Amino acid sequence: MVNNQAGKILILSLHFLCVIFQTHAQRTTTVRPKAATVKISFINTVKGMPLVLDSMEYTNPFNEIYTVSRLKYYISNISLNNPQKHFAEAGSYHLIDAADSASLHFSFGAAANTYNSISFMVGVDSIKNVSGAQTGALDPSRGMFWTWNSGYIMFKLEGNSTASSIFNHKIEYHIGGFAGKDNVVQLITIPLSSPLKLDAGKSSEIIITADLDKIWHGTNELKIAETPVTMSPGILSKKIADNYNRMFSIKELK
Amino acid sequence: MKIKVIISLLLFVCTAFVFIAASQKDTDPFKPIYLKLEIPKGWPKPGKDIFANNPLTEQGFQLGKRLFYDGRLSKDGNFACASCHQQFAAFATYDHDFSHGFNNLFTLRNAPALFNLAWTPLLHWDGGSNHIEIQALAPLTAHNEMAENIDSVLIKLRKDTAYPKLFKAAFGSTLINSQRMLKALAQFTGSIVSSNSKYDKVQRGEASFTISEARGYELFKLKCAACHKEPLFTDNSFRNNGLEVNTYINDYGRMRITNDKNDSLKFKVPSLRNITVSFPYMHDGRYYTIGQAIDHYRTKIVTTQPTLDTLLKNRIAISNAEKNELIYFLFTLTDTTLIKNPRYAQH
């Protein structure tokens, strides 16, 4: 039987602990004055429909049927721009993982202003590829790092297709390369459909759609039957990157 | 009654927790001993400071050393970094063309000796590793080497009784993550300097060459030093030295990294320091003696390979007498201070 006094002590002690943790949490959060909050959301789609991993069959422009088991890519160096100014997110490295819904949204504080475009890289800039061990989104344990030819895998798409001639009809596109002719990373700028006014202390959202269908024909034709796999920097990686670099568009501003 | 006891215990634990947290903060501040990488007299400054974003400390070095010698960094516990990088072999694998890894597998290249890495901009025979901090990920994850994955290693380290304290001493908190592990390893391997061979002592005026060594040195400067540049005995470039392609392995070297056919069959020029203990030689360890390696340059270079280094188009003319003198000189590059230094040895 629970003794009344003991119960009170328990509640008090828990309350005491809560207070300690709360004050600790408050201490570590820094509130920047005059900043607006901008939330960036990514929706992975195929031809307008939200991407469904594993179970949904898709058809590419060459009538090749495929499923997607894994889709991961880096979004980095985000900035919000207007003709006079641009605001760059600090430490801007995000790993989008279609299997992890929490990875599809993130927020940061931005200078209150009116912006009419957003820029970002799909992938990780060359500096972070040559600067040693990183952490957070860039932690090599996230499975997006090549050790034999050191550098980040910028974009990873895996799945299956009856058009693939390799074992288990796998398709596997691991795209990377950050230097010289093999550099797959480019800064993409997308105009916002209408100017986005960020007000201090208020929160806005930019929803970006990624249409995976573009990977097959964004710029270059990519047929699964011809090239079901790439796992190194080079010409094929570059061609595929040129495709997925075209797959982003603004869905909505809120 | 029982409940009362449990609650008072809970309270006690909570209070203890608060006190421990407070006391750690006040009485155990993060005070690492900072170290500086000594640049031997007369040596060039490293091209980039490998410790620029990884301040070298005694605690970081010691943690890195412990990790280097810890088999738990491998899948089955048998393959520490040190199992292929043995101090008595100048941190190469003694007497092995290829090293042994997980599940009775061989590596595909000869394990390079580890020293003077602070002066080595690109690591691996093909230069595929661009920073000392991330280099360790390659052997750690290779299926024929340590065959592990990062998360699994970190779980093992977190469970250990000693590591959390060592990470705290090195980095200020008990957090164990891949970045800290890799930075600590880099502090150890990047600190290994070989600069105390007889050759070095002669340069410093502390010793003198015998007549044969002196002749060998003159020959060396004439015939070898263009690639094996003093004082590091490598220019860190990638060159094709005309080895016949091993058709079992078909290793084309740097081309795999750069996708450039001009880099076909190019491998990093290795340092000749400590070569008496780091045999066998070449990227595939095909030559077991220094004599065989010299003979390669005298008579065996495949001169039809399009990417053959221009300095080797006519092979290298070395007489038998000169070969012996060269070998006498190369013996002076052995640094017993390195291979016996307890600072680099397992605890």
PDB file of C-alpha atoms in Angstrom, chain A:
ATOM      1  CA  MET A   1       0.000   0.000   0.000  1.00  0.00           C
ATOM      2  CA  VAL A   2       1.306   3.395  -0.892  1.00  0.00           C
ATOM      3  CA  ASN A   3       1.912   5.505   2.097  1.00  0.00           C
ATOM      4  CA  ASN A   4       0.523   9.006   1.630  1.00  0.00           C
ATOM      5  CA  GLN A   5       3.571  10.792   2.908  1.00  0.00           C
ATOM      6  CA  ALA A   6       5.878   8.666   0.826  1.00  0.00           C
ATOM      7  CA  GLY A   7       3.817   9.513  -2.237  1.00  0.00           C
ATOM      8  CA  LYS A   8       4.177  13.204  -1.513  1.00  0.00           C
ATOM      9  CA  ILE A   9       7.925  12.846  -1.139  1.00  0.00           C
ATOM     10  CA  LEU A  10       8.109  11.002  -4.426  1.00  0.00           C
ATOM     11  CA  ILE A  11       6.141  13.680  -6.249  1.00  0.00           C
ATOM     12  CA  LEU A  12       8.203  16.408  -4.627  1.00  0.00           C
ATOM     13  CA  SER A  13      11.473  14.766  -5.548  1.00  0.00           C
ATOM     14  CA  LEU A  14      10.356  14.238  -9.142  1.00  0.00           C
ATOM     15  CA  HIS A  15       9.247  17.833  -9.304  1.00  0.00           C
ATOM     16  CA  PHE A  16      12.617  18.876  -7.911  1.00  0.00           C
ATOM     17  CA  LEU A  17      14.381  16.880 -10.639  1.00  0.00           C
ATOM     18  CA  CYS A  18      12.171  18.403 -13.323  1.00  0.00           C
ATOM     19  CA  VAL A  19      13.068  21.879 -12.167  1.00  0.00           C
ATOM     20  CA  ILE A  20      16.762  21.051 -12.317  1.00  0.00           C
ATOM     21  CA  PHE A  21      16.498  19.675 -15.837  1.00  0.00           C
ATOM     22  CA  GLN A  22      14.368  22.572 -16.976  1.00  0.00           C
ATOM     23  CA  THR A  23      16.796  25.210 -15.760  1.00  0.00           C
ATOM     24  CA  HIS A  24      19.602  23.259 -17.371  1.00  0.00           C
ATOM     25  CA  ALA A  25      17.745  23.105 -20.663  1.00  0.00           C
ATOM     26  CA  GLN A  26      16.964  26.807 -20.538  1.00  0.00           C
ATOM     27  CA  ARG A  27      20.584  27.623 -19.967  1.00  0.00           C
ATOM     28  CA  THR A  28      21.708  25.790 -23.079  1.00  0.00           C
ATOM     29  CA  THR A  29      19.174  27.354 -25.446  1.00  0.00           C
ATOM     30  CA  THR A  30      20.343  30.647 -26.795  1.00  0.00           C
ATOM     31  CA  VAL A  31      17.637  32.896 -28.120  1.00  0.00           C
ATOM     32  CA  ARG A  32      18.919  35.234 -30.768  1.00  0.00           C
ATOM     33  CA  PRO A  33      17.171  38.552 -30.747  1.00  0.00           C
ATOM     34  CA  LYS A  34      15.381  39.812 -33.839  1.00  0.00           C
ATOM     35  CA  ALA A  35      15.557  36.455 -35.589  1.00  0.00           C
ATOM     36  CA  ALA A  36      12.729  34.813 -37.437  1.00  0.00           C
ATOM     37  CA  THR A  37      12.410  31.074 -37.537  1.00  0.00           C
ATOM     38  CA  VAL A  38      12.313  29.363 -40.884  1.00  0.00           C
ATOM     39  CA  LYS A  39      11.333  25.760 -41.210  1.00  0.00           C
ATOM     40  CA  ILE A  40      12.419  23.849 -44.286  1.00  0.00           C
ATOM     41  CA  SER A  41      10.461  20.729 -45.187  1.00  0.00           C
ATOM     42  CA  PHE A  42      11.224  18.204 -47.872  1.00  0.00           C
ATOM     43  CA  ILE A  43       8.629  15.985 -49.483  1.00  0.00           C
ATOM     44  CA  ASN A  44      10.030  13.172 -51.581  1.00  0.00           C
ATOM     45  CA  THR A  45       7.694  12.337 -54.426  1.00  0.00           C
ATOM     46  CA  VAL A  46       7.534  10.420 -57.673  1.00  0.00           C
ATOM     47  CA  LYS A  47       5.587  12.227 -60.377  1.00  0.00           C
ATOM     48  CA  GLY A  48       3.564  14.180 -57.851  1.00  0.00           C
ATOM     49  CA  MET A  49       2.748  11.315 -55.476  1.00  0.00           C
ATOM     50  CA  PRO A  50       4.513  10.970 -52.121  1.00  0.00           C
ATOM     51  CA  LEU A  51       7.308   8.406 -52.286  1.00  0.00           C
ATOM     52  CA  VAL A  52       6.424   5.073 -50.695  1.00  0.00           C
ATOM     53  CA  LEU A  53       9.446   2.923 -49.886  1.00  0.00           C
ATOM     54  CA  ASP A  54       9.645  -0.776 -50.772  1.00  0.00           C
ATOM     55  CA  SER A  55       6.055  -1.592 -51.588  1.00  0.00           C
ATOM     56  CA  MET A  56       5.193   0.845 -54.367  1.00  0.00           C
ATOM     57  CA  GLU A  57       6.195   0.096 -57.944  1.00  0.00           C
ATOM     58  CA  TYR A  58       7.129   3.034 -60.149  1.00  0.00           C
ATOM     59  CA  THR A  59       7.712   3.273 -63.870  1.00  0.00           C
ATOM     60  CA  ASN A  60      10.459   5.442 -65.335  1.00  0.00           C
ATOM     61  CA  PRO A  61      10.229   7.164 -68.738  1.00  0.00           C
ATOM     62  CA  PHE A  62      11.755   4.098 -70.391  1.00  0.00           C
ATOM     63  CA  ASN A  63       9.002   1.810 -69.094  1.00  0.00           C
ATOM     64  CA  GLU A  64      11.325   0.245 -66.559  1.00  0.00           C
ATOM     65  CA  ILE A  65       9.551  -0.711 -63.352  1.00  0.00           C
ATOM     66  CA  TYR A  66      11.359  -0.128 -60.081  1.00  0.00           C
ATOM     67  CA  THR A  67      10.920   0.089 -56.327  1.00  0.00           C
ATOM     68  CA  VAL A  68      12.869   2.280 -53.922  1.00  0.00           C
ATOM     69  CA  SER A  69      14.180   0.817 -50.673  1.00  0.00           C
ATOM     70  CA  ARG A  70      16.447   3.630 -49.655  1.00  0.00           C
ATOM     71  CA  LEU A  71      16.753   7.310 -50.480  1.00  0.00           C
ATOM     72  CA  LYS A  72      19.220   9.505 -48.645  1.00  0.00           C
ATOM     73  CA  TYR A  73      20.854  12.750 -49.652  1.00  0.00           C
ATOM     74  CA  TYR A  74      22.648  15.691 -48.155  1.00  0.00           C
ATOM     75  CA  ILE A  75      21.291  19.203 -48.292  1.00  0.00           C
ATOM     76  CA  SER A  76      23.904  21.769 -47.302  1.00  0.00           C
ATOM     77  CA  ASN A  77      24.852  25.429 -47.417  1.00  0.00           C
ATOM     78  CA  ILE A  78      21.295  26.722 -47.383  1.00  0.00           C
ATOM     79  CA  SER A  79      20.825  30.413 -47.866  1.00  0.00           C
ATOM     80  CA  LEU A  80      17.864  32.704 -48.293  1.00  0.00           C
ATOM     81  CA  ASN A  81      18.398  35.452 -50.798  1.00  0.00           C
ATOM     82  CA  ASN A  82      17.090  38.728 -52.062  1.00  0.00           C
ATOM     83  CA  PRO A  83      18.861  40.996 -54.543  1.00  0.00           C
ATOM     84  CA  GLN A  84      20.557  42.940 -51.746  1.00  0.00           C
ATOM     85  CA  LYS A  85      21.290  40.345 -49.133  1.00  0.00           C
ATOM     86  CA  HIS A  86      21.535  36.703 -48.460  1.00  0.00           C
ATOM     87  CA  PHE A  87      21.220  34.908 -45.184  1.00  0.00           C
ATOM     88  CA  ALA A  88      23.273  31.713 -44.835  1.00  0.00           C
ATOM     89  CA  GLU A  89      22.349  29.109 -42.261  1.00  0.00           C
ATOM     90  CA  ALA A  90      25.304  28.438 -39.948  1.00  0.00           C
ATOM     91  CA  GLY A  91      26.637  24.880 -39.969  1.00  0.00           C
ATOM     92  CA  SER A  92      24.180  24.031 -42.707  1.00  0.00           C
ATOM     93  CA  TYR A  93      24.440  20.259 -43.186  1.00  0.00           C
ATOM     94  CA  HIS A  94      21.337  18.079 -43.258  1.00  0.00           C
ATOM     95  CA  LEU A  95      20.914  14.453 -44.173  1.00  0.00           C
ATOM     96  CA  ILE A  96      17.523  13.770 -45.710  1.00  0.00           C
ATOM     97  CA  ASP A  97      16.521  10.139 -45.228  1.00  0.00           C
ATOM     98  CA  ALA A  98      13.214   9.040 -46.743  1.00  0.00           C
ATOM     99  CA  ALA A  99      12.951   6.343 -44.062  1.00  0.00           C
ATOM    100  CA  ASP A 100      13.256   8.831 -41.208  1.00  0.00           C
ATOM    101  CA  SER A 101      10.410  11.351 -41.171  1.00  0.00           C
ATOM    102  CA  ALA A 102      12.199  13.492 -38.569  1.00  0.00           C
ATOM    103  CA  SER A 103      14.989  14.120 -41.067  1.00  0.00           C
ATOM    104  CA  LEU A 104      12.591  15.725 -43.548  1.00  0.00           C
ATOM    105  CA  HIS A 105      12.085  18.907 -41.543  1.00  0.00           C
ATOM    106  CA  PHE A 106      14.464  21.250 -39.806  1.00  0.00           C
ATOM    107  CA  SER A 107      14.374  24.828 -38.592  1.00  0.00           C
ATOM    108  CA  PHE A 108      16.864  27.597 -38.078  1.00  0.00           C
ATOM    109  CA  GLY A 109      16.886  31.206 -37.041  1.00  0.00           C
ATOM    110  CA  ALA A 110      17.157  33.651 -39.927  1.00  0.00           C
ATOM    111  CA  ALA A 111      17.468  37.405 -40.145  1.00  0.00           C
ATOM    112  CA  ALA A 112      14.074  39.049 -40.509  1.00  0.00           C
ATOM    113  CA  ASN A 113      13.827  40.228 -44.088  1.00  0.00           C
ATOM    114  CA  THR A 114      12.014  39.568 -47.326  1.00  0.00           C
ATOM    115  CA  TYR A 115      13.539  36.880 -49.489  1.00  0.00           C
ATOM    116  CA  ASN A 116      12.757  35.768 -52.992  1.00  0.00           C
ATOM    117  CA  SER A 117      14.940  32.732 -53.528  1.00  0.00           C
ATOM    118  CA  ILE A 118      16.496  29.841 -51.655  1.00  0.00           C
ATOM    119  CA  SER A 119      19.857  28.272 -52.472  1.00  0.00           C
ATOM    120  CA  PHE A 120      21.356  24.996 -51.332  1.00  0.00           C
ATOM    121  CA  MET A 121      23.692  22.238 -52.387  1.00  0.00           C
ATOM    122  CA  VAL A 122      22.672  18.632 -52.876  1.00  0.00           C
ATOM    123  CA  GLY A 123      25.703  17.095 -51.264  1.00  0.00           C
ATOM    124  CA  VAL A 124      28.554  18.291 -49.116  1.00  0.00           C
ATOM    125  CA  ASP A 125      30.907  21.084 -50.162  1.00  0.00           C
ATOM    126  CA  SER A 126      34.510  20.161 -50.983  1.00  0.00           C
ATOM    127  CA  ILE A 127      35.945  21.719 -47.817  1.00  0.00           C
ATOM    128  CA  LYS A 128      34.099  19.321 -45.525  1.00  0.00           C
ATOM    129  CA  ASN A 129      35.242  16.460 -47.732  1.00  0.00           C
ATOM    130  CA  VAL A 130      38.883  17.158 -46.953  1.00  0.00           C
ATOM    131  CA  SER A 131      38.721  18.386 -43.359  1.00  0.00           C
ATOM    132  CA  GLY A 132      38.925  15.163 -41.407  1.00  0.00           C
ATOM    133  CA  ALA A 133      36.470  13.571 -38.992  1.00  0.00           C
ATOM    134  CA  GLN A 134      33.112  15.363 -38.747  1.00  0.00           C
ATOM    135  CA  THR A 135      30.132  14.799 -36.503  1.00  0.00           C
ATOM    136  CA  GLY A 136      26.359  15.305 -36.533  1.00  0.00           C
ATOM    137  CA  ALA A 137      24.825  14.929 -39.994  1.00  0.00           C
ATOM    138  CA  LEU A 138      28.332  14.471 -41.391  1.00  0.00           C
ATOM    139  CA  ASP A 139      29.311  11.673 -39.011  1.00  0.00           C
ATOM    140  CA  PRO A 140      30.755   8.878 -41.178  1.00  0.00           C
ATOM    141  CA  SER A 141      28.636   6.423 -39.207  1.00  0.00           C
ATOM    142  CA  ARG A 142      25.604   7.772 -41.095  1.00  0.00           C
ATOM    143  CA  GLY A 143      26.602   5.478 -43.940  1.00  0.00           C
ATOM    144  CA  MET A 144      27.267   8.287 -46.387  1.00  0.00           C
ATOM    145  CA  PHE A 145      31.067   8.220 -46.472  1.00  0.00           C
ATOM    146  CA  TRP A 146      33.519   6.453 -48.745  1.00  0.00           C
ATOM    147  CA  THR A 147      36.665   5.304 -47.014  1.00  0.00           C
ATOM    148  CA  TRP A 148      38.620   3.936 -49.993  1.00  0.00           C
ATOM    149  CA  ASN A 149      38.401   7.207 -51.903  1.00  0.00           C
ATOM    150  CA  SER A 150      37.610   9.469 -49.035  1.00  0.00           C
ATOM    151  CA  GLY A 151      34.670  11.754 -49.399  1.00  0.00           C
ATOM    152  CA  TYR A 152      30.951  11.907 -48.844  1.00  0.00           C
ATOM    153  CA  ILE A 153      28.309   9.986 -50.719  1.00  0.00           C
ATOM    154  CA  MET A 154      26.149  12.941 -51.637  1.00  0.00           C
ATOM    155  CA  PHE A 155      23.106  11.019 -52.770  1.00  0.00           C
ATOM    156  CA  LYS A 156      22.093   7.397 -52.354  1.00  0.00           C
ATOM    157  CA  LEU A 157      19.217   5.637 -54.092  1.00  0.00           C
ATOM    158  CA  GLU A 158      18.756   1.898 -53.719  1.00  0.00           C
ATOM    159  CA  GLY A 159      15.980  -0.422 -54.784  1.00  0.00           C
ATOM    160  CA  ASN A 160      15.070  -3.132 -57.238  1.00  0.00           C
ATOM    161  CA  SER A 161      14.024  -3.292 -60.824  1.00  0.00           C
ATOM    162  CA  THR A 162      13.178  -6.110 -63.187  1.00  0.00           C
ATOM    163  CA  ALA A 163      15.188  -4.148 -65.754  1.00  0.00           C
ATOM    164  CA  SER A 164      18.362  -4.579 -63.695  1.00  0.00           C
ATOM    165  CA  SER A 165      20.574  -7.455 -64.784  1.00  0.00           C
ATOM    166  CA  ILE A 166      22.672  -7.613 -61.632  1.00  0.00           C
ATOM    167  CA  PHE A 167      22.065  -9.975 -58.705  1.00  0.00           C
ATOM    168  CA  ASN A 168      18.657  -9.701 -57.025  1.00  0.00           C
ATOM    169  CA  HIS A 169      17.727  -7.168 -59.726  1.00  0.00           C
ATOM    170  CA  LYS A 170      19.254  -4.497 -57.547  1.00  0.00           C
ATOM    171  CA  ILE A 171      19.592  -0.872 -58.455  1.00  0.00           C
ATOM    172  CA  GLU A 172      22.141   1.054 -56.476  1.00  0.00           C
ATOM    173  CA  TYR A 173      23.213   4.617 -57.193  1.00  0.00           C
ATOM    174  CA  HIS A 174      25.760   5.992 -54.743  1.00  0.00           C
ATOM    175  CA  ILE A 175      26.743   9.391 -56.058  1.00  0.00           C
ATOM    176  CA  GLY A 176      29.801  11.319 -54.934  1.00  0.00           C
ATOM    177  CA  GLY A 177      32.874  13.198 -56.033  1.00  0.00           C
ATOM    178  CA  PHE A 178      33.806  16.702 -54.965  1.00  0.00           C
ATOM    179  CA  ALA A 179      36.849  17.665 -57.024  1.00  0.00           C
ATOM    180  CA  GLY A 180      37.667  18.640 -60.572  1.00  0.00           C
ATOM    181  CA  LYS A 181      35.720  17.098 -63.414  1.00  0.00           C
ATOM    182  CA  ASP A 182      34.109  14.580 -61.065  1.00  0.00           C
ATOM    183  CA  ASN A 183      32.578  17.247 -58.821  1.00  0.00           C
ATOM    184  CA  VAL A 184      28.864  16.513 -58.521  1.00  0.00           C
ATOM    185  CA  VAL A 185      28.043  19.278 -56.073  1.00  0.00           C
ATOM    186  CA  GLN A 186      26.500  22.445 -57.369  1.00  0.00           C
ATOM    187  CA  LEU A 187      24.674  25.299 -55.759  1.00  0.00           C
ATOM    188  CA  ILE A 188      21.030  25.237 -56.748  1.00  0.00           C
ATOM    189  CA  THR A 189      18.953  28.379 -56.550  1.00  0.00           C
ATOM    190  CA  ILE A 190      15.187  28.137 -56.669  1.00  0.00           C
ATOM    191  CA  PRO A 191      13.076  31.282 -56.914  1.00  0.00           C
ATOM    192  CA  LEU A 192      10.228  31.504 -54.434  1.00  0.00           C
ATOM    193  CA  SER A 193       6.816  31.796 -56.071  1.00  0.00           C
ATOM    194  CA  SER A 194       6.129  34.932 -54.061  1.00  0.00           C
ATOM    195  CA  PRO A 195       8.441  36.957 -51.782  1.00  0.00           C
ATOM    196  CA  LEU A 196       8.717  35.384 -48.331  1.00  0.00           C
ATOM    197  CA  LYS A 197       8.560  37.938 -45.548  1.00  0.00           C
ATOM    198  CA  LEU A 198      10.226  36.650 -42.390  1.00  0.00           C
ATOM    199  CA  ASP A 199       9.151  38.564 -39.297  1.00  0.00           C
ATOM    200  CA  ALA A 200      11.202  38.655 -36.122  1.00  0.00           C
ATOM    201  CA  GLY A 201       9.894  36.225 -33.545  1.00  0.00           C
ATOM    202  CA  LYS A 202       7.635  34.536 -36.069  1.00  0.00           C
ATOM    203  CA  SER A 203       7.918  31.264 -37.886  1.00  0.00           C
ATOM    204  CA  SER A 204       7.595  30.549 -41.613  1.00  0.00           C
ATOM    205  CA  GLU A 205       7.905  27.405 -43.609  1.00  0.00           C
ATOM    206  CA  ILE A 206       9.313  26.579 -47.029  1.00  0.00           C
ATOM    207  CA  ILE A 207       8.093  23.261 -48.373  1.00  0.00           C
ATOM    208  CA  ILE A 208      10.292  21.766 -51.079  1.00  0.00           C
ATOM    209  CA  THR A 209       9.273  18.893 -53.290  1.00  0.00           C
ATOM    210  CA  ALA A 210      11.852  16.452 -54.648  1.00  0.00           C
ATOM    211  CA  ASP A 211      10.541  14.574 -57.671  1.00  0.00           C
ATOM    212  CA  LEU A 212      12.551  11.366 -57.909  1.00  0.00           C
ATOM    213  CA  ASP A 213      11.294  10.744 -61.428  1.00  0.00           C
ATOM    214  CA  LYS A 214      13.793  13.391 -62.587  1.00  0.00           C
ATOM    215  CA  ILE A 215      16.679  11.064 -61.776  1.00  0.00           C
ATOM    216  CA  TRP A 216      15.939   9.158 -64.983  1.00  0.00           C
ATOM    217  CA  HIS A 217      15.736  12.122 -67.330  1.00  0.00           C
ATOM    218  CA  GLY A 218      16.362  15.422 -65.520  1.00  0.00           C
ATOM    219  CA  THR A 219      19.127  16.273 -67.990  1.00  0.00           C
ATOM    220  CA  ASN A 220      20.598  12.962 -69.133  1.00  0.00           C
ATOM    221  CA  GLU A 221      18.795   9.724 -69.930  1.00  0.00           C
ATOM    222  CA  LEU A 222      19.469   7.041 -67.345  1.00  0.00           C
ATOM    223  CA  LYS A 223      18.235   3.580 -68.248  1.00  0.00           C
ATOM    224  CA  ILE A 224      18.306   0.931 -65.550  1.00  0.00           C
ATOM    225  CA  ALA A 225      19.002  -1.786 -68.114  1.00  0.00           C
ATOM    226  CA  GLU A 226      22.196  -0.009 -69.132  1.00  0.00           C
ATOM    227  CA  THR A 227      23.448   1.264 -65.789  1.00  0.00           C
ATOM    228  CA  PRO A 228      21.868  -0.291 -62.706  1.00  0.00           C
ATOM    229  CA  VAL A 229      24.787   0.613 -60.405  1.00  0.00           C
ATOM    230  CA  THR A 230      27.296   3.309 -59.680  1.00  0.00           C
ATOM    231  CA  MET A 231      29.377   3.429 -56.555  1.00  0.00           C
ATOM    232  CA  SER A 232      32.220   5.770 -57.338  1.00  0.00           C
ATOM    233  CA  PRO A 233      32.910   9.286 -58.528  1.00  0.00           C
ATOM    234  CA  GLY A 234      33.102   9.600 -62.288  1.00  0.00           C
ATOM    235  CA  ILE A 235      31.177  10.300 -65.452  1.00  0.00           C
ATOM    236  CA  LEU A 236      28.087   8.294 -64.520  1.00  0.00           C
ATOM    237  CA  SER A 237      27.880   9.843 -61.073  1.00  0.00           C
ATOM    238  CA  LYS A 238      28.120  13.267 -62.664  1.00  0.00           C
ATOM    239  CA  LYS A 239      25.346  12.499 -65.162  1.00  0.00           C
ATOM    240  CA  ILE A 240      23.015  11.276 -62.424  1.00  0.00           C
ATOM    241  CA  ALA A 241      23.824  14.293 -60.269  1.00  0.00           C
ATOM    242  CA  ASP A 242      22.938  16.547 -63.186  1.00  0.00           C
ATOM    243  CA  ASN A 243      19.554  14.821 -63.129  1.00  0.00           C
ATOM    244  CA  TYR A 244      18.759  14.990 -59.431  1.00  0.00           C
ATOM    245  CA  ASN A 245      19.967  18.567 -59.248  1.00  0.00           C
ATOM    246  CA  ARG A 246      16.844  19.348 -61.315  1.00  0.00           C
ATOM    247  CA  MET A 247      14.403  17.497 -59.074  1.00  0.00           C
ATOM    248  CA  PHE A 248      13.640  20.217 -56.523  1.00  0.00           C
ATOM    249  CA  SER A 249      10.833  22.717 -56.637  1.00  0.00           C
ATOM    250  CA  ILE A 250       8.980  24.868 -54.150  1.00  0.00           C
ATOM    251  CA  LYS A 251       5.633  23.402 -53.219  1.00  0.00           C
ATOM    252  CA  GLU A 252       4.415  25.939 -50.738  1.00  0.00           C
ATOM    253  CA  LEU A 253       5.376  28.854 -48.519  1.00  0.00           C
ATOM    254  CA  LYS A 254       3.674  29.123 -45.157  1.00  0.00           C
TER     255      LYS A 254
END
